[in-house]
Tab-separated table of C-alpha atoms in Angstrom:
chain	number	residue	atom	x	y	z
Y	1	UNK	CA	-48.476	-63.295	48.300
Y	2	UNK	CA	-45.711	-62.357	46.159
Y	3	UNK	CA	-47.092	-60.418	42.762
Y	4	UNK	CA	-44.365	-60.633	39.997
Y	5	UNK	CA	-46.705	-58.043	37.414
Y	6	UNK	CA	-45.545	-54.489	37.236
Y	7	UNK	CA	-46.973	-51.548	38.846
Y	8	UNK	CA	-47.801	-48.320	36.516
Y	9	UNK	CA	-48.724	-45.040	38.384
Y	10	UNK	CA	-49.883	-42.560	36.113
Y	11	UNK	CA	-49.766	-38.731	38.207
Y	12	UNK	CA	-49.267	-35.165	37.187
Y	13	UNK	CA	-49.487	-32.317	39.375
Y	14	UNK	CA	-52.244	-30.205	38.219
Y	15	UNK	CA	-55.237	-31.603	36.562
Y	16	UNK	CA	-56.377	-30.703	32.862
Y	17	UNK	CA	-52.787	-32.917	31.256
Y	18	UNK	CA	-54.735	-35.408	29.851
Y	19	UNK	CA	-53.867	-38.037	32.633
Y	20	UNK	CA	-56.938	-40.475	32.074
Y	21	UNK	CA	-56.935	-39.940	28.657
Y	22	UNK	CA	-53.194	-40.918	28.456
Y	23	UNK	CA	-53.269	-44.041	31.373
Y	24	UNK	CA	-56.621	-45.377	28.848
Y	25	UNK	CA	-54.822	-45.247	25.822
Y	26	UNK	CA	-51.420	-46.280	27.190
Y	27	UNK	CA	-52.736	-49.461	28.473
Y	28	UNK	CA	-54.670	-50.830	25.607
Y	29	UNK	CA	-51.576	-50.173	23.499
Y	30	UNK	CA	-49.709	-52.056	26.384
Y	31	UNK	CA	-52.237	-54.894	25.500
Y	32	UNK	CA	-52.310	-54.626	22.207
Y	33	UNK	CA	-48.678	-55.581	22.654
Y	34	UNK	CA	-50.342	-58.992	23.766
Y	35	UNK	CA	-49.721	-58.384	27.475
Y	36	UNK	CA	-52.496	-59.133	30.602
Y	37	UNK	CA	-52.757	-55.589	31.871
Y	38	UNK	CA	-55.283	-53.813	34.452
Y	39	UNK	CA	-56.468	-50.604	34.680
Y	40	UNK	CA	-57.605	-49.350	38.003
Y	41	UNK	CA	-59.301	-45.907	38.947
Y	42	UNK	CA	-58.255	-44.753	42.281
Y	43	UNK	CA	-59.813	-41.458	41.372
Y	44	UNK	CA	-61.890	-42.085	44.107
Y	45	UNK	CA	-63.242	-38.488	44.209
Y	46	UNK	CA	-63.773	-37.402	40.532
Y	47	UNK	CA	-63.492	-40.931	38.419
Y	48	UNK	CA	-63.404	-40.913	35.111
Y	49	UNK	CA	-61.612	-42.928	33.239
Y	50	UNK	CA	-64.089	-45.700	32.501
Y	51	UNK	CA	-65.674	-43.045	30.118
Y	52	UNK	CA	-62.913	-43.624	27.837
Y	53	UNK	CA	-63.770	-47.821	27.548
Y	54	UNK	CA	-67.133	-46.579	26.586
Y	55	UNK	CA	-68.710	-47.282	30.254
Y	56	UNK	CA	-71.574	-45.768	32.119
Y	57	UNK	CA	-73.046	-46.869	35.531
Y	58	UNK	CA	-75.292	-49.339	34.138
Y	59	UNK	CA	-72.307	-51.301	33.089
Y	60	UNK	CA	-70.102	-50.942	35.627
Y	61	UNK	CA	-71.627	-53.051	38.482
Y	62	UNK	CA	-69.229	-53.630	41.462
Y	63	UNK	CA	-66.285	-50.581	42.053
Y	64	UNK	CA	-63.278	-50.158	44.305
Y	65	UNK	CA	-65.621	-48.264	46.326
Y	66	UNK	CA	-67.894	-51.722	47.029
Y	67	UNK	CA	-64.266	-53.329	47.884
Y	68	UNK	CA	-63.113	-50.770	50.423
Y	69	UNK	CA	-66.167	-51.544	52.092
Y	70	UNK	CA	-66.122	-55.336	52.001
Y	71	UNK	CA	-69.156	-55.229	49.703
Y	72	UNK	CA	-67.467	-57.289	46.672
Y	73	UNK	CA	-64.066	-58.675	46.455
Y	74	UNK	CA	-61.749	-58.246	43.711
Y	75	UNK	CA	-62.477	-60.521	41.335
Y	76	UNK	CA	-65.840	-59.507	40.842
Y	77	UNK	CA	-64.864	-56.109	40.278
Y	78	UNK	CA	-62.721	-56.762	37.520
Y	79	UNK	CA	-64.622	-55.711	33.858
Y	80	UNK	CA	-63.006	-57.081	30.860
Y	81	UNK	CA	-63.295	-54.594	28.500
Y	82	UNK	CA	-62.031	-57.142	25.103
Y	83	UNK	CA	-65.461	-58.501	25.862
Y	84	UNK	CA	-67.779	-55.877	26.421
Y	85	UNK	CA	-66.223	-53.028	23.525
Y	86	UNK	CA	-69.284	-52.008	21.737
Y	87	UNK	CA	-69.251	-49.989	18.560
Y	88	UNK	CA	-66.184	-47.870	18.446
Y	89	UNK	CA	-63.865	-48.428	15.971
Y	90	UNK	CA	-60.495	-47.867	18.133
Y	91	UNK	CA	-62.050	-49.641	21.434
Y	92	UNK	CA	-63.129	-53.129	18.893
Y	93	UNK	CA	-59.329	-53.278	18.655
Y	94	UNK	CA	-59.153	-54.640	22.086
Y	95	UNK	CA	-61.082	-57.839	21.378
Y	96	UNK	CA	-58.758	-60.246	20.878
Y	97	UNK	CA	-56.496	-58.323	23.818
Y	98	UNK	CA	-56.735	-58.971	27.693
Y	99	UNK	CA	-57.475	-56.121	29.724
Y	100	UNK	CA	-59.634	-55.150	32.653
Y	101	UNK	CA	-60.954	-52.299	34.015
Y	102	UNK	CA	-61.490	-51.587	37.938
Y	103	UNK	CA	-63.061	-48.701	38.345
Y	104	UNK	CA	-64.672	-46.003	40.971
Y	105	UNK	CA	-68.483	-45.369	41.610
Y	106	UNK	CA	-69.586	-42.345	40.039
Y	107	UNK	CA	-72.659	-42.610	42.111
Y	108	UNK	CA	-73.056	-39.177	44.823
Y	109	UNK	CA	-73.615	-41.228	47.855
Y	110	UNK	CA	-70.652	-43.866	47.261
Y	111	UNK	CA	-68.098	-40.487	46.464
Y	112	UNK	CA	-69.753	-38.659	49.695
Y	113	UNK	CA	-69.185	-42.208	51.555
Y	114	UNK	CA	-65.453	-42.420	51.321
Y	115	UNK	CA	-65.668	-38.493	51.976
Y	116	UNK	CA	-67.251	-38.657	54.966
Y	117	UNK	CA	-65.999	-42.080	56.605
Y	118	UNK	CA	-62.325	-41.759	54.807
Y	119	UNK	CA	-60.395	-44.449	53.281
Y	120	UNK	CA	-58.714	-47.871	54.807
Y	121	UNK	CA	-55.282	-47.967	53.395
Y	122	UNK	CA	-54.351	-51.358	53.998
Y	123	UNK	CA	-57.764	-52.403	52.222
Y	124	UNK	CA	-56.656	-50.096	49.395
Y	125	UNK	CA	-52.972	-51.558	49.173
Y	126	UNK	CA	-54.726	-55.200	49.623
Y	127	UNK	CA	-56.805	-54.187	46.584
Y	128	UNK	CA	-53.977	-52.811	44.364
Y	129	UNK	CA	-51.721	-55.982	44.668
Y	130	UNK	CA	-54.722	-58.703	44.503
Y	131	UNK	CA	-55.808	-57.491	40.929
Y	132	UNK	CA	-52.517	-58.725	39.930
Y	133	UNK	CA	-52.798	-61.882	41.047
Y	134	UNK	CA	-56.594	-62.657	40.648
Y	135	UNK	CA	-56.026	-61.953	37.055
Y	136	UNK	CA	-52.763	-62.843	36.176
Y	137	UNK	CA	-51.600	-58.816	34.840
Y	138	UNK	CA	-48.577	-58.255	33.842
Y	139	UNK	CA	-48.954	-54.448	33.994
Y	140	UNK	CA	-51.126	-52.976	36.767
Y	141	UNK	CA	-52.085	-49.056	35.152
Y	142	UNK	CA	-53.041	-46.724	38.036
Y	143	UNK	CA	-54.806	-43.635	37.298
Y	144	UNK	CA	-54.234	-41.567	40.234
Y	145	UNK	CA	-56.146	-38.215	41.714
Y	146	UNK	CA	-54.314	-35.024	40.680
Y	147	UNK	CA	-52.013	-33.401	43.142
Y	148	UNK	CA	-50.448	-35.359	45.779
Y	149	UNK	CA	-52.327	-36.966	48.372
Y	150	UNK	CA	-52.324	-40.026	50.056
Y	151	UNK	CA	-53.738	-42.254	47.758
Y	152	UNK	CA	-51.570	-40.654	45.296
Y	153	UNK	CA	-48.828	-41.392	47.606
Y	154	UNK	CA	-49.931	-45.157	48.324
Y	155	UNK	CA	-49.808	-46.097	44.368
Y	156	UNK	CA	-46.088	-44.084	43.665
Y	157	UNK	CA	-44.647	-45.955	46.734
Y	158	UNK	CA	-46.493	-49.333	45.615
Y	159	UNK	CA	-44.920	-48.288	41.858
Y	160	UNK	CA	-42.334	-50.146	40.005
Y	161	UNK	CA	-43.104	-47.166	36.861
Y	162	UNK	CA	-44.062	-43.776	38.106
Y	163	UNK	CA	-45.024	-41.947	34.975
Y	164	UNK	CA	-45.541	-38.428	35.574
Y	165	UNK	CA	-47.446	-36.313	33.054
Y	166	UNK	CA	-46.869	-32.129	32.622
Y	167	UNK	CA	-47.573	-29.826	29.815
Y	168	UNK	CA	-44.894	-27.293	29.097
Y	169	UNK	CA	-45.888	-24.272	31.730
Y	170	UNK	CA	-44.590	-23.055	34.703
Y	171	UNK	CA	-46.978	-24.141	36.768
Y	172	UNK	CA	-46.725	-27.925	35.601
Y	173	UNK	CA	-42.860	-27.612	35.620
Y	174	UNK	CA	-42.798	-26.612	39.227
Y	175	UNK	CA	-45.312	-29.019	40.220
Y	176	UNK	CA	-43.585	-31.889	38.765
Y	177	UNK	CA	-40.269	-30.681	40.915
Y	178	UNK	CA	-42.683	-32.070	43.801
Y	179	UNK	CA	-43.505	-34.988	42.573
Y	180	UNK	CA	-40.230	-36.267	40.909
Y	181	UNK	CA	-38.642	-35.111	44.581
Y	182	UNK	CA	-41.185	-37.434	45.885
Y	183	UNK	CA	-40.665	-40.419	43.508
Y	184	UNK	CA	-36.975	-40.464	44.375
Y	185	UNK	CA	-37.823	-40.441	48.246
Y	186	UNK	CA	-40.110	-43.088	47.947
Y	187	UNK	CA	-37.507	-45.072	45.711
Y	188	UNK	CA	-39.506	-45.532	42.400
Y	189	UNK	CA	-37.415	-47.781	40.300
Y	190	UNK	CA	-38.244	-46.328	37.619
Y	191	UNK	CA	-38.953	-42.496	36.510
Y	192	UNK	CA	-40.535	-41.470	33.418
Y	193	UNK	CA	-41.755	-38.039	31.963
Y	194	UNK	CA	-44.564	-37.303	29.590
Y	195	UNK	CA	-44.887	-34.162	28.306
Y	196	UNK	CA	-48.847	-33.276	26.459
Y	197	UNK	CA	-50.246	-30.557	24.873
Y	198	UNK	CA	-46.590	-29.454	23.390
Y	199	UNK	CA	-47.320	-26.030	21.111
Y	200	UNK	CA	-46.631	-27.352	17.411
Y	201	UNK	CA	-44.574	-24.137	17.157
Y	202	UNK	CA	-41.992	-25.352	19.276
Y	203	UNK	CA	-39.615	-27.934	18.710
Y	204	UNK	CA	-40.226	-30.828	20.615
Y	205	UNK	CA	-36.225	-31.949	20.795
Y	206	UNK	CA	-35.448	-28.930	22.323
Y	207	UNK	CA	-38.300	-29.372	24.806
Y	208	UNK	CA	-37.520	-33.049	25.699
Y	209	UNK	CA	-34.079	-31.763	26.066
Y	210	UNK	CA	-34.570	-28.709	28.562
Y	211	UNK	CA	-36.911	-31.238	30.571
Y	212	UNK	CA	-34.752	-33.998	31.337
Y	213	UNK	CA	-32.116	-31.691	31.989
Y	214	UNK	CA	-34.028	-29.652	34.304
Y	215	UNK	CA	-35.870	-33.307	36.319
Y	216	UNK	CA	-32.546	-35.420	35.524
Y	217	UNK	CA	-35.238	-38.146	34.044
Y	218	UNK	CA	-35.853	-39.420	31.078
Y	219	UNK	CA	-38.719	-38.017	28.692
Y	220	UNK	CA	-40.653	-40.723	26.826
Y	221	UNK	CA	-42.588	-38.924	24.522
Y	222	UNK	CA	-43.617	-35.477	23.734
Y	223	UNK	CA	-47.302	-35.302	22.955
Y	224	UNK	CA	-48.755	-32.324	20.662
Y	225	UNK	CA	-51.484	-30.076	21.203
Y	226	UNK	CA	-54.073	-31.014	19.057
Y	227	UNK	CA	-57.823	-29.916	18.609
Y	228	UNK	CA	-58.272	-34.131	17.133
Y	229	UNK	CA	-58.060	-35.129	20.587
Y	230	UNK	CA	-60.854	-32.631	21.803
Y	231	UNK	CA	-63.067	-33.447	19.006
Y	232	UNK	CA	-62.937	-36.896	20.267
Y	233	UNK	CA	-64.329	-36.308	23.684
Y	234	UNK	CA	-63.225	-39.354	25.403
Y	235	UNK	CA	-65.772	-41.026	23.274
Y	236	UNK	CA	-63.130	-43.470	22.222
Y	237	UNK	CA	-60.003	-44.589	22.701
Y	238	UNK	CA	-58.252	-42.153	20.722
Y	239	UNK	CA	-54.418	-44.151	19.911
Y	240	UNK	CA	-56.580	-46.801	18.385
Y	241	UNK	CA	-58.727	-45.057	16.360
Y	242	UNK	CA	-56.266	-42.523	14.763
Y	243	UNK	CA	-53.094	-44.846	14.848
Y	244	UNK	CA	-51.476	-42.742	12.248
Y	245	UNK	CA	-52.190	-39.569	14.340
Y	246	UNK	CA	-48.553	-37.850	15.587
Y	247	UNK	CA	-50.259	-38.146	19.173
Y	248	UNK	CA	-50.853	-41.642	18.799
Y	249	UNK	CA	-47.453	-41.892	17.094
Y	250	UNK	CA	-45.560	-40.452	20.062
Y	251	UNK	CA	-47.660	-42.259	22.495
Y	252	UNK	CA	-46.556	-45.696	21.429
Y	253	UNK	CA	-43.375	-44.238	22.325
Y	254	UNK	CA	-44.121	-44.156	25.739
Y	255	UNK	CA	-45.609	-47.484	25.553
Y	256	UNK	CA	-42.755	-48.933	24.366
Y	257	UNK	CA	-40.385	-47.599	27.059
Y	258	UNK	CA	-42.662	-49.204	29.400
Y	259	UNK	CA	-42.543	-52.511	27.763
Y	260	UNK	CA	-38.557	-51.835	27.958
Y	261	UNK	CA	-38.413	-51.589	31.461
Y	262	UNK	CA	-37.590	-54.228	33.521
P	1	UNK	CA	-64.642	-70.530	72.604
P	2	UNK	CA	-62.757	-67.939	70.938
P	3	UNK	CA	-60.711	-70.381	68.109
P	4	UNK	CA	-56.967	-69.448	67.158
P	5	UNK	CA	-58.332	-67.116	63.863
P	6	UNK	CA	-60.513	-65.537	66.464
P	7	UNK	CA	-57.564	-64.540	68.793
P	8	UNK	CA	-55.576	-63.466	65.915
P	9	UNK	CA	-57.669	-61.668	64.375
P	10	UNK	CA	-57.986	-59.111	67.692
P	11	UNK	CA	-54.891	-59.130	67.895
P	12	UNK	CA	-54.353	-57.707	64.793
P	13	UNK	CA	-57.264	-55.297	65.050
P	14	UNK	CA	-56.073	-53.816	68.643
P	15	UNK	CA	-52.501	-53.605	67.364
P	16	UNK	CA	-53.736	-51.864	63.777
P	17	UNK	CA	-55.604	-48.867	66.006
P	18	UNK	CA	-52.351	-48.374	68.391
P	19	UNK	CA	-50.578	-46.606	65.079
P	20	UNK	CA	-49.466	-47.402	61.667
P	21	UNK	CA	-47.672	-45.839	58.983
P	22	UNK	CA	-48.699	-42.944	56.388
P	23	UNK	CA	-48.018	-43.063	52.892
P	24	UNK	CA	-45.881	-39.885	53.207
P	25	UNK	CA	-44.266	-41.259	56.438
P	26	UNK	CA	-42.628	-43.817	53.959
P	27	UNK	CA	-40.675	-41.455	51.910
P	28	UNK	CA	-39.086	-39.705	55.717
P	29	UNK	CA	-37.636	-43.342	56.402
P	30	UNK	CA	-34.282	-44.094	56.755
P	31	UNK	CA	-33.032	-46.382	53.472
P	32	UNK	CA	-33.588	-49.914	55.311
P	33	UNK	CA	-36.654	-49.138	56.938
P	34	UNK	CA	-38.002	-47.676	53.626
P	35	UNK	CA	-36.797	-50.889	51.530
P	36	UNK	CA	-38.534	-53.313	53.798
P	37	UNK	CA	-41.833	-51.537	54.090
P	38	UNK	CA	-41.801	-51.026	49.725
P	39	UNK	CA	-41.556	-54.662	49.835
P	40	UNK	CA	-43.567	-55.561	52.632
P	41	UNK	CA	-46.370	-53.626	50.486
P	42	UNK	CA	-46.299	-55.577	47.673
P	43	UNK	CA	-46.411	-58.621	49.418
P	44	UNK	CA	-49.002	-58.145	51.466
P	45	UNK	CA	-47.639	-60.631	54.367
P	46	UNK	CA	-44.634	-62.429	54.717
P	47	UNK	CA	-42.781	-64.737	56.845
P	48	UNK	CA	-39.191	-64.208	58.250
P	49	UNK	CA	-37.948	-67.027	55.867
P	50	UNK	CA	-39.379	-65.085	52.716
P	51	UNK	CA	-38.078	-62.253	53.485
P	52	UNK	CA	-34.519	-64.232	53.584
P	53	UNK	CA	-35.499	-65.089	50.232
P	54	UNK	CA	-35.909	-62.189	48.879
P	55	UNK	CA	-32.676	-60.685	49.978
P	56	UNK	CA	-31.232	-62.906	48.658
P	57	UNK	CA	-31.995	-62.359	45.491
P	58	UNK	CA	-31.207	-58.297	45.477
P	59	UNK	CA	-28.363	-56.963	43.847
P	60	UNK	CA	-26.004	-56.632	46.444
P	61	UNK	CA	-26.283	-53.401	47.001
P	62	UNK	CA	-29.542	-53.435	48.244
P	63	UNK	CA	-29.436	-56.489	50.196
P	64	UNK	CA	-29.588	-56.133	54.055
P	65	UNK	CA	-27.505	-58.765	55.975
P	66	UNK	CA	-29.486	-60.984	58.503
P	67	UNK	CA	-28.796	-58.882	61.472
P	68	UNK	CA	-30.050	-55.571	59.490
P	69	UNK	CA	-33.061	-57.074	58.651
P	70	UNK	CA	-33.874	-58.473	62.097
P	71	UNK	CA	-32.944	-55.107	63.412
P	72	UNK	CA	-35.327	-53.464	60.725
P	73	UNK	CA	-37.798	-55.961	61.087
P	74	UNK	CA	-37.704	-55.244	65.025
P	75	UNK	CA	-37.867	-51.554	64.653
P	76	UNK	CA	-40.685	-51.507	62.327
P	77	UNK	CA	-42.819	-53.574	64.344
P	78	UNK	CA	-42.299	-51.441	67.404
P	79	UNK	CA	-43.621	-48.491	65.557
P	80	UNK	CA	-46.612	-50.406	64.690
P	81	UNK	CA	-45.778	-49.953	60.944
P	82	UNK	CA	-45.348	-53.493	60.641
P	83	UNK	CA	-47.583	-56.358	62.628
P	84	UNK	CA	-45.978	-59.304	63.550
P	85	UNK	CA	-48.512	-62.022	63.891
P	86	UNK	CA	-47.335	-64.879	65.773
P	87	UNK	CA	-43.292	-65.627	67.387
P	88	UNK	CA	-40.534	-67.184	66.005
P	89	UNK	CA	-40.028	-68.565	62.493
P	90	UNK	CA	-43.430	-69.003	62.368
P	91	UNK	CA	-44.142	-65.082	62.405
P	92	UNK	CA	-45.875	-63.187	59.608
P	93	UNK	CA	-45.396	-59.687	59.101
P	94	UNK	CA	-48.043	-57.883	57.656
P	95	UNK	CA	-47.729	-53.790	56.833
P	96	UNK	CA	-49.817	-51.497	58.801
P	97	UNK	CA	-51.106	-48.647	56.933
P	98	UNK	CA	-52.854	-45.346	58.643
P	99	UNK	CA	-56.169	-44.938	57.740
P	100	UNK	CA	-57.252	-41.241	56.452
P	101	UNK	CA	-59.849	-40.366	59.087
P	102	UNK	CA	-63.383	-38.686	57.146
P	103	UNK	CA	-63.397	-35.326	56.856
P	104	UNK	CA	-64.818	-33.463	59.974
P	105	UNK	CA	-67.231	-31.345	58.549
P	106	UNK	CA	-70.427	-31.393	60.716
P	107	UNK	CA	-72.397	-34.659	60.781
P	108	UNK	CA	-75.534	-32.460	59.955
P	109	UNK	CA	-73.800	-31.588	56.464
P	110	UNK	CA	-73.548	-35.130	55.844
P	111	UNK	CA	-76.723	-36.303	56.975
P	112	UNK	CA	-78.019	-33.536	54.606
P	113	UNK	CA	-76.160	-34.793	51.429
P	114	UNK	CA	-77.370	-38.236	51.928
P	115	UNK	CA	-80.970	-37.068	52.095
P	116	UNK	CA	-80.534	-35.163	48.798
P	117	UNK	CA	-79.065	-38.200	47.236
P	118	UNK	CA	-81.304	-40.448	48.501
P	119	UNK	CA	-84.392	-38.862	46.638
P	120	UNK	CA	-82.026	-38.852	43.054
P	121	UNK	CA	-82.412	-41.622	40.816
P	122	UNK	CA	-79.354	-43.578	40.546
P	123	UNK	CA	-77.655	-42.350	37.549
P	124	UNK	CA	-74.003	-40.369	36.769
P	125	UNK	CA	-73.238	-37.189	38.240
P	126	UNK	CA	-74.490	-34.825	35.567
P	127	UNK	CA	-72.905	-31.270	36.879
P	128	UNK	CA	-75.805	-30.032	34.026
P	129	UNK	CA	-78.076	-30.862	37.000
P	130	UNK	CA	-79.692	-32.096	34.035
């Protein structure tokens, strides 16, 4: 099997960055740009992200946890989301786009299943690389667990993209030392920085510019703080429905250095 | 009578539980090793004459010659981080990831979980308990 569609990982050290919110919006700009792209929670402990393409369980059906346990293959896991968006004015932009979601149970006894009986990697990898060639992606998005562990691992050393998210604190910036060390051991192709929740007061030049010179990688975007964003409550995608927004502004930024990438 | 999927098939199974590879043993590889097995994971499995392919069309710098990536190939599949299913040309190589092992809290903890879960009506987590 030989998968020619390219791999996004999505990671940031700590949680709280905005990570799901970011890999949701990211990719349906990514599709808006008229590409095949997949979106696949391997936040197999605390998923989320299907919240922000306006799903609950009674929509979701089969999850990654029903494939790591030979309960449903791929394909039938696969939820196109230009089919099913409801109501919300940013997520109706996706109809005419291709892009599906793959997400994790959110039911207790699946997320106490994998905690209990742990997690076949080779199944996972299988998993990873088949949704690009059951449905024809061109960009795989992976929304990883925050913090670094071996799933985490598994999708940066699977990555063509590593995209790692931080805000601008201490904590983030030494926690992103980690990961970018780990990225370059693990011989990520391609390295990008995304820095959210940027105070307004400061300039975000100067911040871009301390960053890259402190991680020696390119920034792609510097995303503002903004209260917008919380008001929204991952009850939509947010890029879509505020286009004009500077967060949605400087996240097409970062959507279009991905599209750049080859 | 076992038929030839049969036998390979066990033999893959008894040579995945005698080891495989973590996802953070990766990044501790030396260059070669750590090319092949990046590549070996997006393709899944792959022949000797693939792999040939694919070196071939690397930028040079990355390219191993023949005998590097025989040697590689050999040394991986020693380890167990690669399985090499059948001899010769023929062979397929196929990466061999560790599985994470469940956690090894007492079964009784678990047993106890399930119970509660069991009586809940499917729904989301609600950590309103609501």
């Amino acid at each position: 099997m030989s998968s020619t569609g390219k791999i996004v990982s999505i990671h940031s050290f700590r949680g709280g960055t905005g990570k799901s919110n970011t890999t949701a919006n990211l990719a349906a700009q990514v599709a808006l740009a008229g590409k095949r792209v997949g979106v696949v929670d391997t936040d197999i402990q605390s998923p989320g992200i299907h919240v922000l393409f306006g799903l609950d369980e009674s929509k979701m059906g089969k999850t990654m946890n029903d494939f790591l346990h030979d309960k449903a293959t791929i394909r039938e896991i696969g939820l196109p989301i230009h089919e099913l968006v409801g109501g919300a004015e940013g997520l109706s932009k996706l109809k005419n786009a291709h892009i599906w979601l793959f997400p994790s149970s959110i039911k207790g006894r699946d997320i106490s299943q994998i905690l209990k009986e742990g997690i076949d990697f080779n199944k996972l990898n299988e998993g990873l690389q088949t949704t690009i060639t059951e449905f024809d992606l061109d960009y795989l998005f992976i929304d990883t667990h925050p913090g670094l562990n071996e799933e985490t691992l598994l999708s940066i050393a699977t990555s063509d993209i590593l995209i790692i998210i931080l805000r601008p604190d201490n904590q983030d910036l030494q926690g992103t030392s980690v990961t970018v060390d780990i990225a370059r051991s693990l011989d990520v192709p391609n390295l990008l920085l995304m820095v959210n929740k940027a105070l307004p007061k400061y300039d975000p030049v100067e911040i871009k510019k301390g960053i890259e010179e402190q991680f020696g990688a390119p920034v792609a975007g510097v995303l503002p703080l903004s209260f917008d964003i919380a008001d929204n409550a991952s009850s939509d995608l947010f890029s879509l429905r505020y286009p004009d927004h500077p967060w949605s502004q400087e996240l097409r930024k970062v959507a279009r250095a991905v599209l750049s990438l080859e | 009578m076992a038929g030839v999927f049969d036998r390979l098939n066990k033999e893959i199974q008894d040579k995945k539980k005698e080891g495989g590879i973590t996802p953070l043993d990766l990044a501790g590889l030396p260059p070669a090793l750590r090319r092949i097995m990046r590549l070996m994971l997006r393709e899944l499995q792959a022949g000797y004459p693939r792999l040939c392919e694919i070196m071939d069309g690397m930028p040079e710098k990355d390219r191993l010659s023949r005998e590097e990536l025989q040697s590689t190939l050999t040394e991986l599949t020693e380890q167990y981080w690669l399985i090499r299913i059948g001899d010769g040309e023929k062979a397929i190589y196929k990466v061999n990831l560790r599985r994470r092992e469940g956690s090894t809290l007492m079964a009784g903890i678990w047993s106890a979980l399930d119970e509660k879960l069991k009586n809940k009506p499917e729904g989301n987590i609600n950590p309103e308990g609501s």
